[in-house]
XYZ file of C-alpha atoms in Angstrom:
371
model
C -15.089 9.027 31.869
C -15.733 9.279 28.126
C -15.363 5.951 26.332
C -12.681 5.768 23.666
C -13.859 5.653 20.077
C -13.328 2.345 18.286
C -11.243 2.161 15.094
C -11.361 -0.972 12.937
C -8.179 -1.774 11.014
C -8.270 -4.141 8.036
C -5.152 -6.079 7.092
C -3.939 -5.650 10.640
C -0.934 -7.952 10.373
C 0.272 -6.560 7.042
C 2.748 -3.741 6.470
C 0.102 -0.999 6.326
C -2.454 -2.275 8.812
C 0.193 -3.379 11.280
C 1.723 0.082 11.240
C -1.701 1.658 11.830
C -2.486 -0.661 14.727
C 0.843 -0.054 16.442
C 0.579 3.720 16.093
C -2.982 3.830 17.458
C -2.221 1.490 20.342
C 0.913 3.422 21.311
C -0.983 6.724 21.229
C -3.893 5.440 23.322
C -6.587 7.805 22.024
C -8.614 5.051 20.331
C -9.628 1.465 20.929
C -8.394 -0.802 18.153
C -10.118 -3.764 16.538
C -7.629 -5.577 14.317
C -8.996 -7.583 11.370
C -6.818 -10.427 10.108
C -6.995 -13.838 8.494
C -4.250 -15.168 10.751
C -5.161 -14.652 14.421
C -2.785 -17.467 15.323
C 0.229 -15.569 13.924
C 2.862 -13.982 16.124
C 1.904 -10.573 14.717
C -1.709 -11.074 15.869
C -0.601 -12.221 19.291
C 1.560 -9.123 19.597
C -1.430 -6.908 18.788
C -3.416 -8.703 21.479
C -0.597 -8.096 23.926
C -0.611 -4.400 23.033
C -4.333 -4.158 23.754
C -6.160 -4.691 20.460
C -9.200 -6.854 19.860
C -8.442 -9.352 17.096
C -11.086 -10.565 14.671
C -10.487 -13.327 12.183
C -12.143 -12.634 8.835
C -12.071 -14.954 5.859
C -13.379 -13.730 2.547
C -14.747 -15.817 -0.316
C -15.294 -13.404 -3.164
C -16.072 -15.860 -5.911
C -18.674 -17.715 -3.898
C -21.105 -14.779 -3.523
C -18.987 -12.282 -1.621
C -19.677 -14.078 1.620
C -17.785 -13.062 4.740
C -17.130 -15.258 7.741
C -16.025 -13.401 10.827
C -14.631 -14.948 13.963
C -13.843 -13.089 17.146
C -10.699 -13.942 19.035
C -11.064 -13.123 22.693
C -8.780 -10.316 23.789
C -6.460 -12.333 26.011
C -3.764 -14.774 25.002
C -4.984 -17.289 27.594
C -8.463 -17.330 26.063
C -7.712 -17.410 22.358
C -10.815 -19.401 21.435
C -12.633 -18.572 18.230
C -16.309 -17.570 18.370
C -18.036 -17.701 15.002
C -20.052 -14.614 14.130
C -22.398 -14.210 11.203
C -20.805 -11.710 8.847
C -18.630 -8.655 8.366
C -21.241 -6.468 10.066
C -20.149 -7.954 13.396
C -16.571 -6.890 12.807
C -17.572 -3.274 12.142
C -20.235 -3.007 14.839
C -19.770 -0.092 17.211
C -16.889 1.467 15.313
C -16.592 5.155 14.513
C -13.752 4.902 12.004
C -12.205 2.374 9.655
C -8.827 1.967 7.994
C -9.598 0.026 4.835
C -7.642 -1.482 2.006
C -8.317 -3.966 -0.758
C -5.665 -6.605 -1.229
C -4.734 -6.820 -4.893
C -2.322 -9.675 -4.122
C -5.058 -11.803 -2.569
C -5.022 -15.189 -4.352
C -8.823 -15.227 -4.043
C -8.990 -12.364 -6.541
C -7.200 -14.342 -9.277
C -6.185 -11.236 -11.204
C -9.699 -9.825 -11.432
C -10.698 -6.153 -11.308
C -14.338 -6.928 -10.661
C -13.396 -9.219 -7.762
C -11.281 -6.561 -6.063
C -14.024 -4.023 -6.676
C -16.503 -6.456 -5.071
C -14.196 -6.701 -2.070
C -14.106 -2.920 -1.745
C -17.849 -2.600 -2.274
C -18.491 -5.165 0.445
C -16.325 -3.197 2.868
C -18.046 0.093 2.014
C -21.543 -1.360 2.284
C -20.791 -2.972 5.645
C -19.287 0.280 6.924
C -22.407 2.158 5.872
C -24.661 -0.392 7.563
C -22.617 -0.198 10.773
C -22.844 3.589 10.882
C -19.105 4.165 10.460
C -18.484 7.912 10.264
C -14.988 8.074 8.749
C -13.090 5.734 6.418
C -9.426 6.163 5.573
C -8.946 4.155 2.391
C -5.552 3.046 1.144
C -5.704 3.407 -2.618
C -3.023 3.508 -5.288
C -1.912 5.301 -8.444
C -5.072 6.482 -10.147
C -6.268 5.403 -13.584
C -8.060 8.371 -15.116
C -11.786 7.681 -15.472
C -13.643 6.924 -17.580
C -11.189 4.568 -19.261
C -11.615 1.987 -22.050
C -12.229 -0.771 -19.496
C -15.096 0.949 -17.676
C -18.590 2.049 -18.474
C -19.857 5.547 -17.706
C -20.802 4.673 -14.125
C -17.211 3.807 -13.147
C -18.214 0.173 -12.720
C -15.993 -2.488 -14.280
C -17.364 -3.666 -17.604
C -16.039 -7.083 -18.728
C -16.886 -6.201 -22.330
C -13.931 -3.796 -22.338
C -11.337 -5.951 -20.609
C -8.978 -6.815 -23.470
C -6.093 -4.982 -21.763
C -7.067 -6.008 -18.261
C -3.744 -7.516 -17.239
C -2.013 -4.196 -17.896
C -4.040 -2.142 -15.474
C -6.309 -4.259 -13.340
C -4.501 -3.658 -10.056
C -4.458 0.097 -10.643
C -7.959 0.241 -12.073
C -9.576 -1.750 -9.271
C -8.381 0.663 -6.590
C -9.548 3.628 -8.654
C -13.028 2.126 -8.934
C -13.150 1.328 -5.213
C -11.993 4.844 -4.407
C -14.816 6.320 -6.470
C -17.370 4.012 -4.822
C -16.168 5.014 -1.350
C -16.490 8.689 -2.242
C -20.201 8.216 -2.985
C -21.097 6.771 0.427
C -22.672 8.538 3.404
C -19.537 8.256 5.523
C -16.659 10.715 5.212
C -13.750 9.302 3.228
C -10.083 10.216 2.970
C -7.914 8.401 0.416
C -4.207 7.892 1.001
C -2.279 6.563 -1.976
C 0.660 4.635 -0.591
C 3.815 5.440 -2.459
C 6.639 3.143 -3.538
C 7.556 0.853 -0.636
C 11.183 1.390 0.328
C 11.337 -2.331 1.044
C 10.692 -2.960 -2.676
C 14.383 -2.290 -3.230
C 15.082 -5.273 -1.002
C 12.212 -7.716 -1.508
C 11.426 -7.223 -5.200
C 14.125 -5.233 -6.976
C 17.434 -5.454 -5.104
C 20.442 -3.632 -6.532
C 23.557 -5.571 -7.488
C 27.267 -5.499 -6.744
C 29.051 -4.053 -9.773
C 31.937 -5.799 -11.531
C 34.506 -3.902 -9.471
C 33.226 -5.752 -6.403
C 32.751 -2.612 -4.323
C 30.114 -0.435 -6.013
C 26.392 -0.943 -5.392
C 24.614 -0.650 -8.735
C 20.937 0.310 -8.831
C 20.427 -1.185 -12.280
C 16.855 -1.352 -13.594
C 14.898 -1.382 -16.835
C 12.042 0.899 -17.945
C 12.598 3.718 -15.432
C 14.949 6.403 -16.745
C 16.919 8.979 -14.767
C 13.993 11.430 -14.654
C 11.265 9.130 -13.299
C 10.282 10.078 -9.743
C 9.197 7.576 -7.095
C 7.074 8.679 -4.100
C 8.955 6.850 -1.348
C 7.392 5.512 1.849
C 8.616 3.404 4.760
C 5.275 1.613 4.826
C 5.754 -0.506 7.920
C 6.925 2.525 9.941
C 5.180 5.646 8.659
C 1.694 4.586 7.533
C 0.454 4.476 11.117
C 1.474 7.955 12.289
C -0.070 9.587 9.211
C -3.355 7.689 9.634
C -3.376 8.492 13.356
C -3.115 12.171 12.489
C -6.018 11.873 10.069
C -8.198 10.140 12.655
C -7.480 12.823 15.237
C -8.061 15.812 12.930
C -9.940 14.631 9.840
C -12.010 17.691 8.977
C -9.575 19.451 6.606
C -8.954 16.206 4.734
C -12.497 14.922 4.190
C -12.991 13.904 0.576
C -9.328 14.471 -0.242
C -6.741 12.286 -1.978
C -3.004 12.542 -1.339
C 0.157 10.453 -1.448
C 1.369 8.868 1.757
C 5.076 9.290 1.098
C 8.018 11.370 2.289
C 9.679 12.537 -0.916
C 9.914 12.191 -4.693
C 13.242 10.722 -5.794
C 14.806 9.465 -9.010
C 16.988 6.373 -9.320
C 20.208 8.440 -9.472
C 19.070 10.169 -6.263
C 18.255 6.780 -4.692
C 21.777 5.562 -5.447
C 23.340 8.776 -4.112
C 21.310 8.622 -0.884
C 22.291 4.974 -0.358
C 25.937 5.990 -0.738
C 25.609 8.813 1.806
C 23.863 6.530 4.291
C 26.322 3.636 4.036
C 29.563 5.244 2.903
C 29.672 2.760 0.015
C 30.098 3.858 -3.615
C 26.819 3.510 -5.514
C 25.519 4.297 -8.992
C 22.466 3.998 -11.231
C 22.487 2.010 -14.481
C 19.734 1.748 -17.081
C 19.071 -1.832 -18.268
C 17.847 -1.329 -21.849
C 16.244 -4.723 -22.515
C 15.074 -5.814 -19.098
C 11.583 -6.385 -17.747
C 9.851 -7.227 -14.457
C 8.050 -10.386 -15.567
C 9.939 -12.397 -12.927
C 8.012 -10.625 -10.148
C 4.560 -11.921 -11.024
C 5.337 -14.723 -13.476
C 3.801 -12.778 -16.361
C 3.979 -9.318 -17.932
C 1.762 -7.665 -15.327
C 4.435 -5.795 -13.363
C 6.275 -4.847 -16.540
C 3.125 -3.440 -18.109
C 2.133 -1.522 -14.974
C 5.550 0.084 -14.774
C 5.469 1.005 -18.442
C 1.993 2.463 -17.984
C 3.284 4.694 -15.175
C 6.234 5.854 -17.283
C 4.176 6.434 -20.430
C 1.536 8.403 -18.528
C 3.786 10.834 -16.712
C 4.554 8.830 -13.596
C 2.650 8.433 -10.361
C -0.348 10.748 -9.986
C -0.239 11.941 -13.559
C -3.113 14.311 -14.402
C -3.254 15.071 -10.661
C -5.534 18.048 -11.231
C -8.121 15.742 -12.832
C -8.338 13.387 -9.827
C -11.526 14.071 -7.844
C -10.638 15.435 -4.418
C -6.916 15.839 -5.122
C -5.066 17.736 -2.396
C -4.428 21.347 -3.412
C -2.941 22.669 -0.186
C 0.610 23.285 0.961
C 3.172 20.653 0.096
C 1.399 19.392 -3.012
C 0.658 15.682 -3.317
C 2.697 14.909 -0.187
C 1.533 17.887 1.880
C -0.698 16.097 4.417
C 1.896 13.361 5.023
C 4.602 15.915 5.808
C 2.258 17.965 7.994
C 0.764 15.079 9.961
C 4.063 13.237 10.432
C 6.998 15.662 10.322
C 9.454 12.863 11.193
C 8.424 10.699 8.239
C 11.481 8.842 6.948
C 13.260 9.734 3.745
C 14.917 6.952 1.752
C 18.316 7.934 3.158
C 16.987 7.902 6.717
C 15.354 4.500 6.153
C 18.611 2.990 4.874
C 20.339 4.204 8.043
C 17.536 3.056 10.349
C 17.114 -0.376 8.752
C 20.835 -1.027 8.346
C 20.291 -2.006 4.710
C 23.723 -2.998 3.413
C 24.357 -4.886 0.180
C 27.652 -6.248 1.530
C 26.188 -7.571 4.774
C 25.680 -11.378 4.587
C 22.542 -11.054 6.735
C 20.966 -8.719 4.186
C 22.162 -10.801 1.260
C 20.096 -13.697 2.581
C 17.024 -11.451 2.539
C 17.469 -10.217 -1.009
C 15.251 -11.559 -3.759
C 16.693 -12.977 -6.955
C 17.124 -10.662 -9.901
C 17.230 -11.908 -13.505
C 20.699 -12.945 -14.589
C 20.313 -11.103 -17.887
C 20.047 -7.793 -15.990
C 23.581 -8.331 -14.765
C 24.967 -9.072 -18.231
C 23.805 -5.848 -19.894
């Protein structure tokens, strides 16, 4: 009997990594090694129950990019922690890797070079372990070279005056370029706009008539298109497809998303899914500073708008997908049942008038509702 190939999944209890683990474990083609910082969490225990190995990895980027890896035994009754030496242990014996760098990691402290160091450490360890294929979860691409980089695509602190505007986008671009230069094969999937963002970060409001759901937002006008993705559901099936048939996608970049939609279309789809009246309203003076406590989110959103939206200058991105379906082609091919926004609203039961959902909704600035 041929042994199953081992796939390592970083961020295994997050929205992306968790989806990948569940899809691979349900399919059964691969063994799964789940990498997490929280092996004691219910999500980790569920992965163990489903058949994954669970490794605990803690990362200290500012203290010399040191990695401490601990192996949780693969049974709930023997959940002791065995300390291993470094990240190499976590990748040992694996053929493929699903990788991402966590731009929200508090260890990174808003630093492009720190996130790049995280990505570099992952790539170097994968190379050392003999990993053959890496699927990297990137993000909207900052065209290189840019004013904050030197000619080698390595972050240059001397050009960081506008760092807070772009650092999250820039870091993933730099990591993506570093991955592309390694001996292993690399496929980059740029996750689109999480559908859950409309719940967790930017919920709509109930209009003054008390019955209309109002998707009221600043910065984005009626023409701006969002690449929508049900991250926690659809990341896994697309990555599974790539791992099973990677050859056509080696070296390529594409969006992991189901469709491009505008805010008026988002409101209309919500209305069709729920039967509730819905509309879109532009908030002329609003911002998104409340999300991160500073102007970071506002500036990133303005950057996307000012530069033609997500995947602007697509033809200039190294390895951009040129096949059928455009930027979303591989996602639609590999996962034909990928959820649209309307389908996600129906599946999730998202309902602005449901008290259960109202408890889940994040706060939105009061001034948005007065404009």
